[in-house]
Coordinates of C-alpha atoms in Angstrom, one line a residue:
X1 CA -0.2 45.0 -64.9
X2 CA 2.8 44.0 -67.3
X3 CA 2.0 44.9 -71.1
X4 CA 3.6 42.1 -73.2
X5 CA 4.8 43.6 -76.2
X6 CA 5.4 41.3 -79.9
X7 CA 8.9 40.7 -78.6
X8 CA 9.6 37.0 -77.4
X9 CA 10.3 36.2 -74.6
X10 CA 12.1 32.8 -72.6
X11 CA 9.2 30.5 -70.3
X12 CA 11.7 31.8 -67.4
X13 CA 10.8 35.3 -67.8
X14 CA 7.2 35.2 -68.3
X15 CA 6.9 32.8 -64.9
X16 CA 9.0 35.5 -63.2
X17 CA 6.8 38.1 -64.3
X18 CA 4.2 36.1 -63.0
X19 CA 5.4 35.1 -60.0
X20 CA 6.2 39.0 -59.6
X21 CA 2.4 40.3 -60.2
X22 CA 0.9 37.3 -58.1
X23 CA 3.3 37.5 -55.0
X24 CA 3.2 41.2 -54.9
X25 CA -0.4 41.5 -55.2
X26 CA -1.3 38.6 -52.9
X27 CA 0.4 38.7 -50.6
X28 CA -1.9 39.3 -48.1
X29 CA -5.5 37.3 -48.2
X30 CA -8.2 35.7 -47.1
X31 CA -9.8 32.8 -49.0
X32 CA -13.2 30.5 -47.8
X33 CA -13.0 26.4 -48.8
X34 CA -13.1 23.1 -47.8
X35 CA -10.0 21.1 -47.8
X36 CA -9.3 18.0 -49.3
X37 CA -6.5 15.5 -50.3
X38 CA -4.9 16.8 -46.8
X39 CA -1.6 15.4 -46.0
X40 CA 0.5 15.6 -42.9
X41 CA 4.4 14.8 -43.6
X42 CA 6.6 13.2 -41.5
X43 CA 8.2 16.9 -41.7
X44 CA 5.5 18.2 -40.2
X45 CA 4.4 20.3 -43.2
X46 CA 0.7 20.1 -44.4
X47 CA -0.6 19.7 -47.6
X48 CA -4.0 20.0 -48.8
X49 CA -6.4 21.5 -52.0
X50 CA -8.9 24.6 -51.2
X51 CA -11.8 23.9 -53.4
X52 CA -15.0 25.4 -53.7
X53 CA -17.9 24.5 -56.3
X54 CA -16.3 25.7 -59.3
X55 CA -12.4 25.5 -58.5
X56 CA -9.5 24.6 -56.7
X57 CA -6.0 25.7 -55.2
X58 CA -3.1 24.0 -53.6
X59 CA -2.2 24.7 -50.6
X60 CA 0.6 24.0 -48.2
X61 CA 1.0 25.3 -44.1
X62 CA 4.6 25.1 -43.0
X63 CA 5.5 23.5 -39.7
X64 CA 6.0 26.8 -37.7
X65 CA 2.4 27.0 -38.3
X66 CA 0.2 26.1 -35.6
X67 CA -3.5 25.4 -35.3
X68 CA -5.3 24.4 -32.6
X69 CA -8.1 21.9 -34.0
X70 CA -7.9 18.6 -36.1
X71 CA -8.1 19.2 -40.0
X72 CA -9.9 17.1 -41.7
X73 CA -11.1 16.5 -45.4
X74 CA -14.6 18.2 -46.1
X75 CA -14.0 20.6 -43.3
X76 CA -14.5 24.1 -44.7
X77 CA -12.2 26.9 -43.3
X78 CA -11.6 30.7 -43.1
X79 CA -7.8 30.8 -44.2
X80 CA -5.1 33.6 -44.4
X81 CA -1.8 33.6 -46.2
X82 CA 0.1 34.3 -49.5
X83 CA 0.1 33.3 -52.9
X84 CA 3.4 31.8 -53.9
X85 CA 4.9 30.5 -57.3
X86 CA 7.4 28.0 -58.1
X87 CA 8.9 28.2 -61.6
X88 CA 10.4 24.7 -62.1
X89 CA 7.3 23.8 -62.6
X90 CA 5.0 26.6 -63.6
X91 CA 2.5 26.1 -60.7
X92 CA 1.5 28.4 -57.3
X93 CA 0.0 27.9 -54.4
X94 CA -1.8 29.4 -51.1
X95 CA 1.0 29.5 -48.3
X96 CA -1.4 29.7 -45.2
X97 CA -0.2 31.6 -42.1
X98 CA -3.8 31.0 -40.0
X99 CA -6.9 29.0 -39.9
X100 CA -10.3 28.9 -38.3
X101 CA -13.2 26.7 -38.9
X102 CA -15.7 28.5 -41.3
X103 CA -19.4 28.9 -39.8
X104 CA -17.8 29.0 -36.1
X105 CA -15.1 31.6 -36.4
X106 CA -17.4 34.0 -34.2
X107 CA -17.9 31.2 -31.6
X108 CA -14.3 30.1 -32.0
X109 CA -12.6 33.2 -31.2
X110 CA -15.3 34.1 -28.4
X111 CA -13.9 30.5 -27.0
X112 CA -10.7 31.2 -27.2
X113 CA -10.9 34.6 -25.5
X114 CA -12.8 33.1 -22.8
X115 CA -10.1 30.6 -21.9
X116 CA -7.0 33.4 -22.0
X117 CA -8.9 35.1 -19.3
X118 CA -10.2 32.2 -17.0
X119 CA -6.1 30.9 -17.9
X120 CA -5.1 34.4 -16.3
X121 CA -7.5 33.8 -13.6
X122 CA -6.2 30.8 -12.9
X123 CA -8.9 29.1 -13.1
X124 CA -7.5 25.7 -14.9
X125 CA -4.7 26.0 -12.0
X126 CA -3.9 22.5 -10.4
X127 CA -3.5 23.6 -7.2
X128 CA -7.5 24.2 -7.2
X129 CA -8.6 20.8 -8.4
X130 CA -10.9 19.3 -5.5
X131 CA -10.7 15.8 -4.7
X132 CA -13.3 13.6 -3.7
X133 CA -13.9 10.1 -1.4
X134 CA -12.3 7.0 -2.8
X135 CA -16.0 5.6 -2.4
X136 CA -18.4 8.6 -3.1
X137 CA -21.7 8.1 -1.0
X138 CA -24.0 11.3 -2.1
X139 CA -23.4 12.4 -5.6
X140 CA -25.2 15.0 -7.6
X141 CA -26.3 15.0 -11.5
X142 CA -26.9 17.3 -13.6
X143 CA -27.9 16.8 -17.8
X144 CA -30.9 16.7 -19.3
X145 CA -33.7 14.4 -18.3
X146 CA -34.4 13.0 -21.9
X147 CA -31.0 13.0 -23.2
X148 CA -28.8 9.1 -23.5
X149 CA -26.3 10.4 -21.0
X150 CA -28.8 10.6 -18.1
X151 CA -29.4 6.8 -18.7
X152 CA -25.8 6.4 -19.4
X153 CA -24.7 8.1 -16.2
X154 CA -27.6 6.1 -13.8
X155 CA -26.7 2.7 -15.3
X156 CA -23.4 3.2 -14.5
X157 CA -23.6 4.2 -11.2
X158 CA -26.2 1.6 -10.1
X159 CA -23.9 -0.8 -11.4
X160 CA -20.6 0.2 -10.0
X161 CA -21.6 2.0 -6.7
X162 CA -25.1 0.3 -5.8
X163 CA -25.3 1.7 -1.9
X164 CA -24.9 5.7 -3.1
X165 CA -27.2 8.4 -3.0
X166 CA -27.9 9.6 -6.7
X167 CA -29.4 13.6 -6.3
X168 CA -30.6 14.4 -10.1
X169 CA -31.3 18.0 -10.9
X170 CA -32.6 18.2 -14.7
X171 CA -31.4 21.4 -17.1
X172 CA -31.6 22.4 -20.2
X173 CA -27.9 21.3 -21.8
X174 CA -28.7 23.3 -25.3
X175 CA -30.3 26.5 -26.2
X176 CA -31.1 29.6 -24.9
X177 CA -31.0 29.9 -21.0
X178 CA -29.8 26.8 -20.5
X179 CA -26.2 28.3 -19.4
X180 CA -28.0 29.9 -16.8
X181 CA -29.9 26.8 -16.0
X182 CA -26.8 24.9 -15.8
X183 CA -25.2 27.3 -13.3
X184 CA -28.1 27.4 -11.6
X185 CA -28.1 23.6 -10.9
X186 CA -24.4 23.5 -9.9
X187 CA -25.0 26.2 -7.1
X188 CA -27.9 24.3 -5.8
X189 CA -26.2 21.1 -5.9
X190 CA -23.5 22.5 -4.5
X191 CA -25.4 23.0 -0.8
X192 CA -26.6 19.7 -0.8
X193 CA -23.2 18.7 1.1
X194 CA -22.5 16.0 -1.7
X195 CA -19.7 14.2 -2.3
X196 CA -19.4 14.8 -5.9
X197 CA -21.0 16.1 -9.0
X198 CA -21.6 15.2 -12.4
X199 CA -22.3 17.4 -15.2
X200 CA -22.2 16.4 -18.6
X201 CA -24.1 15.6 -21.7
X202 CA -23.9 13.1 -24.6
X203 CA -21.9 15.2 -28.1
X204 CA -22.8 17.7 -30.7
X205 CA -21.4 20.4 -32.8
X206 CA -19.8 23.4 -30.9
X207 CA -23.4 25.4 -31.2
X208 CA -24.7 22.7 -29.1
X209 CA -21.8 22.1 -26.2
X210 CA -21.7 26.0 -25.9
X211 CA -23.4 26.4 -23.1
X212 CA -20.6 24.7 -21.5
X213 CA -18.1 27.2 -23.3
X214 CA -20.0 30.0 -21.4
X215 CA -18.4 32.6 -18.1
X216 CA -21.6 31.8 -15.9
X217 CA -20.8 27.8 -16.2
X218 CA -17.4 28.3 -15.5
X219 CA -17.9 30.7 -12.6
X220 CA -20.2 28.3 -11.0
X221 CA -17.8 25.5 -11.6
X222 CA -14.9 27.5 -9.9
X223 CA -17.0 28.7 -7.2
X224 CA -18.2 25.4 -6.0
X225 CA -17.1 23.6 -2.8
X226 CA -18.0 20.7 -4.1
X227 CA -15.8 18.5 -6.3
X228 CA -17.3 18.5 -9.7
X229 CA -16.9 16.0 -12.7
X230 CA -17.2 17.2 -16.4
X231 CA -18.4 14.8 -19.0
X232 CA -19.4 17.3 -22.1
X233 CA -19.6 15.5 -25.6
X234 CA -17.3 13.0 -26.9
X235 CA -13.3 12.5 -25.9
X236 CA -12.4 14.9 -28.7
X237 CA -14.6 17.8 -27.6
X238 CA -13.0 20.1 -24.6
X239 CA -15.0 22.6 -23.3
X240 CA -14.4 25.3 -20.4
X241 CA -16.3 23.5 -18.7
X242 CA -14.0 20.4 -19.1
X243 CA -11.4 22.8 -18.3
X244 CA -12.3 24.5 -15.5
X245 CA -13.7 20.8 -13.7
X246 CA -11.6 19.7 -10.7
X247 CA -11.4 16.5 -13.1
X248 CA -12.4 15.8 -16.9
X249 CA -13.9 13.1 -18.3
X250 CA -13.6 11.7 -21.9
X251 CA -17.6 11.0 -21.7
X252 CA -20.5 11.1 -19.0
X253 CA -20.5 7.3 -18.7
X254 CA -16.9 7.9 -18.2
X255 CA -17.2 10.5 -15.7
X256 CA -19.4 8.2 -14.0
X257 CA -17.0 5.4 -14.1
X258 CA -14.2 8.1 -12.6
X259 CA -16.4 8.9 -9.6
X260 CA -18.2 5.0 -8.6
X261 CA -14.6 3.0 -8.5
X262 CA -16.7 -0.3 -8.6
X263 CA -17.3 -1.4 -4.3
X264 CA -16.0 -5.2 -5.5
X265 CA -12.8 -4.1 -6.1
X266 CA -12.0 -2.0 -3.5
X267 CA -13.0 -4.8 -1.3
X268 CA -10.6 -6.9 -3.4
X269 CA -8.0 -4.4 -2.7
X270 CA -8.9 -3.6 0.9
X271 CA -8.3 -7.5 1.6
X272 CA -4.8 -7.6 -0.6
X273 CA -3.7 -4.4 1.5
X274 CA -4.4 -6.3 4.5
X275 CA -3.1 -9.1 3.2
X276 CA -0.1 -7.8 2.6
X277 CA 0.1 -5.9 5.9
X278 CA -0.3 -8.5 7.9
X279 CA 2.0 -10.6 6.2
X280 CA 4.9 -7.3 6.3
X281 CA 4.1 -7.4 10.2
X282 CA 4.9 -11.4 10.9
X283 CA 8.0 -10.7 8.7
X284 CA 8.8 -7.9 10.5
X285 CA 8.0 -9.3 14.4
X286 CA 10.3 -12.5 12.9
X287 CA 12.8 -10.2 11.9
X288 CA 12.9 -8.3 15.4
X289 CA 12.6 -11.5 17.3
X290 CA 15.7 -12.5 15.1
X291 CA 17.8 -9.5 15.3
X292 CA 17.1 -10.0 19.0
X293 CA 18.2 -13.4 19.5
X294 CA 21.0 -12.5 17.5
X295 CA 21.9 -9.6 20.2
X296 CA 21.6 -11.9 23.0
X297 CA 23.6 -14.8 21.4
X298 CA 26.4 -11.9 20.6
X299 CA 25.7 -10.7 24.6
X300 CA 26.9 -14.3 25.7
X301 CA 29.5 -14.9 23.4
X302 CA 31.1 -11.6 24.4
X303 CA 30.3 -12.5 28.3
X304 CA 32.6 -16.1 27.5
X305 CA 35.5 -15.0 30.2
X306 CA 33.0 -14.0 32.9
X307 CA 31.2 -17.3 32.4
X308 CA 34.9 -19.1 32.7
X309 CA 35.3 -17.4 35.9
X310 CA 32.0 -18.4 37.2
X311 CA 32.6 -22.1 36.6
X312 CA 36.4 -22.0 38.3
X313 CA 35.1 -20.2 41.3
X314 CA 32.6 -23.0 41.0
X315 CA 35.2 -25.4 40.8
X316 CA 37.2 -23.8 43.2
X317 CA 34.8 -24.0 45.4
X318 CA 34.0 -28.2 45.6
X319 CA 37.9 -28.4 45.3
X320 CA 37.7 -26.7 48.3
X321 CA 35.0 -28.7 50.0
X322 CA 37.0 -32.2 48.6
X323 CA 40.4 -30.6 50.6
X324 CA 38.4 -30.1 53.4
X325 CA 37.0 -33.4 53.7
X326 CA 40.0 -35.2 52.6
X327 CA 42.2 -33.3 55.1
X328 CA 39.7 -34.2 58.1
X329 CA 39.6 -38.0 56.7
X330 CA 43.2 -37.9 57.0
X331 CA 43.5 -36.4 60.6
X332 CA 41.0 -39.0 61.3
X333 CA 42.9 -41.6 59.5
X334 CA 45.8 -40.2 62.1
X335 CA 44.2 -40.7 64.7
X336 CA 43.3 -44.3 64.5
X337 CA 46.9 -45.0 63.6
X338 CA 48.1 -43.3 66.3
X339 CA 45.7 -44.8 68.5
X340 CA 47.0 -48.4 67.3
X341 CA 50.9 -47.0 67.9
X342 CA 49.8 -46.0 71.4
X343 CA 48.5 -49.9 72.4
X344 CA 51.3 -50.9 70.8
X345 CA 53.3 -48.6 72.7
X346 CA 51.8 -49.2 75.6
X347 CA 52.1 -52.9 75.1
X348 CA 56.2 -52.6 75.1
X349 CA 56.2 -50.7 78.3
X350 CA 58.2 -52.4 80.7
X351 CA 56.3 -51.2 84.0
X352 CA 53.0 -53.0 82.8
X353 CA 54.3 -56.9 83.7
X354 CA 55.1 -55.5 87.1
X355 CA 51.8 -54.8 87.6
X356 CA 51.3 -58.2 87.0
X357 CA 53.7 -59.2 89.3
X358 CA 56.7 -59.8 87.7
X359 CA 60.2 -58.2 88.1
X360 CA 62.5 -55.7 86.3
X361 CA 66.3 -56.4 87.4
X362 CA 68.8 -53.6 86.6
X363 CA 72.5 -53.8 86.4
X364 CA 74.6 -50.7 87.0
X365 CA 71.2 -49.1 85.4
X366 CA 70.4 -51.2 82.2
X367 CA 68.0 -53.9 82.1
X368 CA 69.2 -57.5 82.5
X369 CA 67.4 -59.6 80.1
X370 CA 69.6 -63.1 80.5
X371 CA 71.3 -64.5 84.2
X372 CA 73.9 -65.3 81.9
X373 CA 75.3 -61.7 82.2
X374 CA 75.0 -61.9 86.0
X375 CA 78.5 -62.9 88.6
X376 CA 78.7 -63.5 92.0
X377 CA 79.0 -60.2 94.1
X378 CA 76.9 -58.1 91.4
X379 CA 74.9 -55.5 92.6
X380 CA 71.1 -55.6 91.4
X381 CA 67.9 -53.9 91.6
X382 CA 64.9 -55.5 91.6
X383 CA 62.0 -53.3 90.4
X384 CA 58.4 -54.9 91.6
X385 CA 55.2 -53.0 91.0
X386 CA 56.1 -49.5 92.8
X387 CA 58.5 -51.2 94.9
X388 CA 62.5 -51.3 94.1
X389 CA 65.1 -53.6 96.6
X390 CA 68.7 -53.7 96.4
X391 CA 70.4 -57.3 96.0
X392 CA 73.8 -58.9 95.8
X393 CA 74.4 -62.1 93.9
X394 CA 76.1 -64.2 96.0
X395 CA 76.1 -67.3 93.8

């Protein structure tokens, strides 16, 4: 301790002195209280008084700090830190480094141990979580038989999943043995063949969910092949249990609600889906016939020349068939006209009226046609049918 002599001294020097003794020789401590007038800044410091029956101390925990429950006013803690002055305005206060609930720092710790090792286990591992049927038909519960969330938990499913078997096995969710009863119900749930299980129970302090905090629930949990549900306490209570669940619910009625998706709407769904499919499936059988007809059309616009071919050899063809018959009409045509030139012919031929008795008379070998071109002492020949005489004119 400083001895303070009769000499004056400045405000500045005593506070240092002060602040020198305090922060020197407490530096390191523990201090029991219940906080008030807490404060959470948007820095993410955190204010708040210690107080106990008789006095009070200002405290602060600095940002870096972290705790791993709520803090709230009236809570009473177990706190460790340092004693710190600030001379501007003549005032100190606890810095606190740690904190743990006060009255549950044994169970606390013993919780937190517990969930490093089933962490290293990997226990709380994703890749482990169990799933279950959309539409659960045998599912197990276990809570106790006289607490709210056994009514909670049947309500709910009767309501939502009407058509599944419920298998109940009551425990003990609270005092001694009943972690053992617990594990004991999940195991011989567990060869029922069910679908899913629910374990749960309605809230409480952390004495009365620890049976939920304990190695032989969480073993039993891990262990099962059956898909299991937690619903322990309230949403802001988290158990191993909780932890260690293939899937955690905020409540039991909750965890009910997460296992019996209500039947109306997954036949509300089921008809959408097919619904939907069915309409996809026209679209898509339009589409193809489309996409087909489109092919073909593209096949016979591309085939265009062939198609011209076809049609001249068509054409060609009855051209041919017209020439043919025009060329016979002709020759036929021909034919009657030389047929008429032949009777006409045959008409001017000078033998024919000898055969009717008449006579051709030639002179020195042509035809005579008048007497006028005929003297006395010409030579003649008279041409009868088939018969020819030699004449001389004599007048």
């Amino acid at each position: 301790m400083f001895e303070i002599d009769s000499n004056t001294i400045s405000v500045s020097q005593l506070t240092q002195k002060i602040k020198s003794v305090l922060e020197e020789d407490f530096s390191r401590i523990e201090v029991v209280g219940e906080i008030s007038n807490f404060t959470s800044a948007s820095s993410g410091h955190k204010y708040f008084t210690l107080k106990d029956s008789n006095a009070q101390i200002s405290a602060v925990m600095w940002r870096s700090t972290n705790v791993s429950f709520p803090i709230e006013n009236g809570m009473k803690v177990n706190v460790k830190g340092s004693i710190s002055v600030y001379p501007p305005r003549g005032s100190y206060q606890l810095v606190v480094t740690s904190m743990r609930p006060q009255g549950i720092g044994d169970l606390y710790l013993a919780y937190e141990k517990l969930k490093k090792e089933l962490l290293d286990l990997g226990y709380f591992s994703a890749e482990n979580k169990k799933k279950w049927p959309i539409i659960p038909q045998r599912i197990g519960v276990s809570t106790s038989p006289t607490g709210a969330a056994l009514h909670d938990i049947i309500s709910t499913l009767e309501r939502r999943s009407p058509f599944a078997e419920i298998y109940l096995y009551p425990v003990m969710v609270q005092g001694n043995g009943s972690e053992k009863e617990i594990a004991h119900a999940i195991n011989e749930l567990d060869k029922l063949e069910l679908d899913v299980i629910i374990i749960g129970r309605g809230g409480g302090s952390i004495e009365d969910l620890w049976s939920y905090n304990t190695r032989d629930v969480a073993d039993a949990i891990y262990n099962a092949k059956t898909p299991i549900v937690a619903g322990v306490g309230h949403e802001t209570d988290t158990t191993i249990a909780d932890l260690v669940a293939d899937h955690r619910a905020p409540t039991p009625t909750g965890a009910a609600e997460i296992v019996s998706i209500n039947t109306i709407d997954i036949i509300r769904q089921t008809l959408d889906e097919n619904q939907l499919s069915i309409t996809n499936s026209i679209n898509n059988s339009i589409s193809n016939y489309k996409k087909e007809l489109n092919n073909k059309f593209d096949r016979l616009k591309s085939s265009g020349i062939k198609n011209s071919i076809d049609l001249l050899k068509l054409n060609l063809d009855s051209y041919e068939k017209q020439l043919h018959k025009q060329i016979l009409l002709n020759i036929q045509t021909k034919k009657i006209q030389l047929k008429n030139y032949a009777n006409v012919i045959s008409k001017m031929n000078p033998a024919l009226p000898l055969e009717k008795g008449y006579a051709m008379i030639l002179k020195n070998g042509e035809r005579v046609k008048t007497s006028q071109v005929l003297s006395k002492n010409d030579k003649i020949k008279i041409i009868r049918n088939n018969n020819e005489n030699i004449a001389i004119i004599e007048e």
